[in-house]
Amino acid sequence: MILVTGSAGFIGSNFVLDWFAQHDEAVVSLDKLTYAGNLENLASLKNDKRHIFVQGDIGDAALVGKLLAQYRPRAVVNFAAESHVDRSIHGPEDFIRTNIVGTFHLLEEVRVYWSGLADKEKAEFRFLHVSTDEVYGSLAKDEPAFSETHRYEPNSPYSASKAASDHLVRAYHHTYGLPVLTTNCSNNYGPYHFPEKLIPLMIVNALAGKALPVYGDGQQIRDWLYVRDHCSAIRCVLEKGRPGEVYNIGGWNEKTNLEIVHTICALLDEFRPLPASHSPLPAYRSLITYVQDRPGHDRRYAIDARKIERELGWKPAETFATGIRKTVQWYLDNQSWVNRVQSGDYRNWVEKNYSGRD
Ligand code: NAD
Ligand code: TYD
């Protein structure tokens, strides 16, 4: 079996759901269930014996050590993190605690467990650390996309904390020989994305007739990847990646924020047109509002994904046009999920679903 941390979050839950669509191998899920963790994302696995969910912190060394000894996973995939740049600006402490100190405790427990494995299991074991392109900093318009050897230049407390965790992972390979893999991916989008991030926020605000807050001039560039493509890339790296290596993951989809918002508005105009009486324009784009920029806002991210394609044969399945269509449709089809997330009701899910169970 494998141990997956942060499995109730956006990418982690997509990864676990996709895993079981491809494998019967069991998963032990460890998630602290912060505001970003939503067990409802994994509700379809409620009676699935292949999945064991444990609520807990990656920084709780005793718990992590116990889980490793009990379940003896062949791999650990680490998604657990504080992930929102704006929150890291308002309050960096949780980012330091989970992304740096938490990753350290997780690594240390994994190292102890791995050291005690028999030679064959030891050689086959993998620790896959899921990271971000934001560790590389910001690109000028004409600079080449981030390759795996690009210098680290994190600019936000979020990206600095992820950079620190990447360095710890690297050091555990270099110093102790732990068979680690690091992936640095561009911005994801898709189902179960918490509506504090650009794409889901714009969809849910537009549907509620609320302002669509574009930071600064809206000309910042992100490189977007459909979340299930990120999940397939992680499975590929887990099976075929060379220990100690870094793989950048991206879909060659650079877009300005304004292009993203316009695309979402156009799709909503098609799927859920506003009544003609709507003022000033019967179009969602009339809700776009320019607001004060994010402090230290990175201008451009772009991933050079040639290494993972060349060495491991991975390619994304979705284009931005197909992925964003599916995403907008998912939010339209899952408005009760959105409502429960927005009302905070999802936080009662654990009690509702798990009370009275062992
Ligand atoms: P998310 O915020 O949606 O989910 C994070 C999950 O981690 C939540 O379920 C939360 O409860 C859990 N968690 C937080 N602190 C924890 C702790 N101390 N112990 C155990 N669980 C804890 O984030 P996401 O968007 O799914 O991102 C997952 C990972 O992928 C992160 O490491 C992030 O840096 C990385 N990443 C994200 C993106 C993106 O666009 N979202 C892109 C590249 C990389
Ligand atoms: P976000 O989804 O927070 O991801 P990240 O900052 O990790 O790339 O933001 C994506 C881009 O969208 C980023 O340039 C900030 C911008 N943005 C807005 O313009 N308005 C918003 O309300 C949000 C949340 C983000």
Tab-separated table of C-alpha atoms in Angstrom, residues 108-283:
chain	number	residue	atom	x	y	z
A	108	GLU	CA	12.532	12.007	9.724
A	109	GLU	CA	9.911	9.340	10.528
A	110	VAL	CA	10.094	8.024	6.973
A	111	ARG	CA	13.899	7.830	7.207
A	112	VAL	CA	13.715	5.767	10.416
A	113	TYR	CA	11.099	3.436	8.888
A	114	TRP	CA	12.997	3.111	5.601
A	115	SER	CA	16.317	2.381	7.400
A	116	GLY	CA	14.726	-0.650	9.027
A	117	LEU	CA	13.401	-2.190	5.788
A	118	ALA	CA	14.921	-5.304	4.228
A	119	ASP	CA	17.225	-4.586	1.268
A	120	LYS	CA	14.677	-5.220	-1.493
A	121	GLU	CA	11.922	-3.078	0.108
A	122	LYS	CA	14.501	-0.444	0.928
A	123	ALA	CA	15.624	-0.217	-2.691
A	124	GLU	CA	12.038	-0.080	-3.980
A	125	PHE	CA	10.712	2.437	-1.441
A	126	ARG	CA	9.896	5.995	-2.657
A	127	PHE	CA	9.142	9.311	-0.938
A	128	LEU	CA	7.442	11.570	-3.472
A	129	HIS	CA	7.254	15.234	-2.490
A	130	VAL	CA	4.669	17.320	-4.350
A	131	SER	CA	5.895	20.873	-4.868
A	132	THR	CA	5.211	23.917	-6.965
A	133	ASP	CA	6.738	26.030	-9.743
A	134	GLU	CA	6.436	29.038	-7.415
A	135	VAL	CA	9.755	28.090	-5.743
A	136	TYR	CA	11.526	29.365	-8.886
A	137	GLY	CA	10.193	32.920	-8.507
A	138	SER	CA	8.910	35.163	-11.263
A	139	LEU	CA	9.808	35.208	-14.974
A	140	ALA	CA	10.088	38.217	-17.275
A	141	LYS	CA	7.914	38.017	-20.401
A	142	ASP	CA	10.721	36.869	-22.694
A	143	GLU	CA	12.580	34.531	-20.297
A	144	PRO	CA	12.560	30.774	-20.999
A	145	ALA	CA	10.218	28.609	-18.918
A	146	PHE	CA	11.427	27.065	-15.637
A	147	SER	CA	13.574	23.973	-16.101
A	148	GLU	CA	14.546	21.697	-13.195
A	149	THR	CA	17.883	23.508	-12.872
A	150	HIS	CA	16.397	26.999	-12.607
A	151	ARG	CA	17.630	28.826	-9.510
A	152	TYR	CA	15.329	28.927	-6.475
A	153	GLU	CA	14.007	32.451	-5.906
A	154	PRO	CA	10.763	32.186	-3.884
A	155	ASN	CA	8.960	35.473	-3.308
A	156	SER	CA	5.985	34.754	-1.021
A	157	PRO	CA	5.914	33.135	2.415
A	158	TYR	CA	4.086	30.227	0.713
A	159	SER	CA	6.711	29.678	-1.966
A	160	ALA	CA	9.572	30.221	0.511
A	161	SER	CA	8.116	27.533	2.790
A	162	LYS	CA	7.704	25.124	-0.138
A	163	ALA	CA	11.282	25.892	-1.262
A	164	ALA	CA	12.539	25.067	2.237
A	165	SER	CA	10.688	21.749	2.165
A	166	ASP	CA	12.157	20.923	-1.271
A	167	HIS	CA	15.639	21.547	0.130
A	168	LEU	CA	14.996	19.258	3.102
A	169	VAL	CA	13.804	16.510	0.766
A	170	ARG	CA	16.906	16.943	-1.380
A	171	ALA	CA	19.152	16.830	1.698
A	172	TYR	CA	17.564	13.586	2.937
A	173	HIS	CA	18.515	11.980	-0.361
A	174	HIS	CA	22.012	13.423	-0.485
A	175	THR	CA	22.850	12.760	3.172
A	176	TYR	CA	20.935	9.600	4.061
A	177	GLY	CA	20.254	8.093	0.651
A	178	LEU	CA	16.456	8.229	1.115
A	179	PRO	CA	14.956	7.452	-2.330
A	180	VAL	CA	13.078	10.718	-2.882
A	181	LEU	CA	11.364	12.187	-5.922
A	182	THR	CA	10.334	15.845	-6.146
A	183	THR	CA	7.761	17.214	-8.557
A	184	ASN	CA	7.324	20.937	-9.212
A	185	CYS	CA	4.012	21.586	-10.919
A	186	SER	CA	2.330	24.653	-12.344
A	187	ASN	CA	-1.117	25.960	-11.294
A	188	ASN	CA	-3.789	23.256	-11.204
A	189	TYR	CA	-7.523	23.583	-11.809
A	190	GLY	CA	-10.449	21.149	-11.854
A	191	PRO	CA	-13.022	19.501	-9.566
A	192	TYR	CA	-12.883	19.990	-5.762
A	193	HIS	CA	-10.791	23.162	-6.031
A	194	PHE	CA	-11.430	25.276	-2.942
A	195	PRO	CA	-13.140	28.516	-4.022
A	196	GLU	CA	-10.454	30.793	-2.613
A	197	LYS	CA	-8.220	30.238	-5.679
A	198	LEU	CA	-8.650	32.144	-8.952
A	199	ILE	CA	-10.596	29.712	-11.149
A	200	PRO	CA	-13.164	28.313	-8.672
A	201	LEU	CA	-13.585	31.741	-7.057
A	202	MET	CA	-14.457	33.319	-10.398
A	203	ILE	CA	-16.935	30.551	-11.237
A	204	VAL	CA	-18.781	30.639	-7.912
A	205	ASN	CA	-18.784	34.445	-7.688
A	206	ALA	CA	-20.114	34.772	-11.228
A	207	LEU	CA	-22.903	32.289	-10.531
A	208	ALA	CA	-23.816	34.252	-7.394
A	209	GLY	CA	-23.796	37.558	-9.350
A	210	LYS	CA	-20.866	38.811	-7.247
A	211	ALA	CA	-17.860	40.890	-8.361
A	212	LEU	CA	-14.988	39.040	-10.078
A	213	PRO	CA	-11.928	40.545	-8.321
A	214	VAL	CA	-8.960	40.783	-10.694
A	215	TYR	CA	-5.732	41.764	-8.906
A	216	GLY	CA	-3.823	44.721	-10.419
A	217	ASP	CA	-3.934	44.838	-14.217
A	218	GLY	CA	-4.831	41.143	-14.643
A	219	GLN	CA	-1.853	40.646	-16.977
A	220	GLN	CA	-0.014	38.231	-14.660
A	221	ILE	CA	0.639	34.897	-16.331
A	222	ARG	CA	0.147	31.419	-14.897
A	223	ASP	CA	0.671	28.069	-16.644
A	224	TRP	CA	-2.448	25.961	-16.082
A	225	LEU	CA	-2.725	22.167	-15.806
A	226	TYR	CA	-5.906	20.124	-15.366
A	227	VAL	CA	-5.658	18.394	-11.988
A	228	ARG	CA	-6.103	14.856	-13.345
A	229	ASP	CA	-3.098	15.415	-15.604
A	230	HIS	CA	-1.090	16.372	-12.525
A	231	CYS	CA	-2.285	13.128	-10.864
A	232	SER	CA	-1.242	11.021	-13.865
A	233	ALA	CA	2.168	12.717	-13.869
A	234	ILE	CA	2.652	11.907	-10.171
A	235	ARG	CA	1.751	8.244	-10.763
A	236	CYS	CA	4.224	8.191	-13.647
A	237	VAL	CA	7.038	9.724	-11.557
A	238	LEU	CA	6.267	7.355	-8.677
A	239	GLU	CA	6.639	4.312	-10.919
A	240	LYS	CA	9.375	5.397	-13.308
A	241	GLY	CA	11.187	8.400	-11.795
A	242	ARG	CA	14.840	8.110	-10.802
A	243	PRO	CA	15.454	8.594	-7.048
A	244	GLY	CA	16.973	11.970	-6.218
A	245	GLU	CA	15.585	13.552	-9.400
A	246	VAL	CA	13.284	16.546	-9.791
A	247	TYR	CA	10.553	16.570	-12.449
A	248	ASN	CA	8.761	19.745	-13.526
A	249	ILE	CA	5.125	19.168	-14.516
A	250	GLY	CA	3.126	21.482	-16.747
A	251	GLY	CA	0.835	21.571	-19.732
A	252	TRP	CA	2.271	24.413	-21.848
A	253	ASN	CA	-0.787	26.564	-21.122
A	254	GLU	CA	0.389	30.063	-20.301
A	255	LYS	CA	-2.548	32.455	-19.881
A	256	THR	CA	-3.018	35.886	-18.364
A	257	ASN	CA	-5.421	36.050	-15.449
A	258	LEU	CA	-7.707	38.237	-17.507
A	259	GLU	CA	-7.815	35.625	-20.299
A	260	ILE	CA	-8.792	33.032	-17.696
A	261	VAL	CA	-11.600	35.177	-16.316
A	262	HIS	CA	-12.890	35.990	-19.806
A	263	THR	CA	-12.871	32.287	-20.738
A	264	ILE	CA	-14.866	31.391	-17.618
A	265	CYS	CA	-17.350	34.201	-18.324
A	266	ALA	CA	-17.789	33.051	-21.926
A	267	LEU	CA	-18.410	29.448	-20.828
A	268	LEU	CA	-20.975	30.589	-18.271
A	269	ASP	CA	-22.644	32.754	-20.937
A	270	GLU	CA	-22.956	29.548	-22.974
A	271	PHE	CA	-23.968	27.119	-20.187
A	272	ARG	CA	-26.034	29.390	-17.916
A	273	PRO	CA	-26.908	32.625	-19.805
A	274	LEU	CA	-27.963	35.611	-17.720
A	275	PRO	CA	-31.488	36.929	-18.243
A	276	ALA	CA	-31.681	39.681	-20.880
A	277	SER	CA	-32.936	42.080	-18.177
A	278	HIS	CA	-29.559	41.863	-16.403
A	279	SER	CA	-27.794	45.210	-16.222
A	280	PRO	CA	-25.517	46.737	-17.405
A	281	LEU	CA	-24.783	43.854	-19.833
A	282	PRO	CA	-26.359	40.420	-20.121
A	283	ALA	CA	-22.897	38.884	-19.853
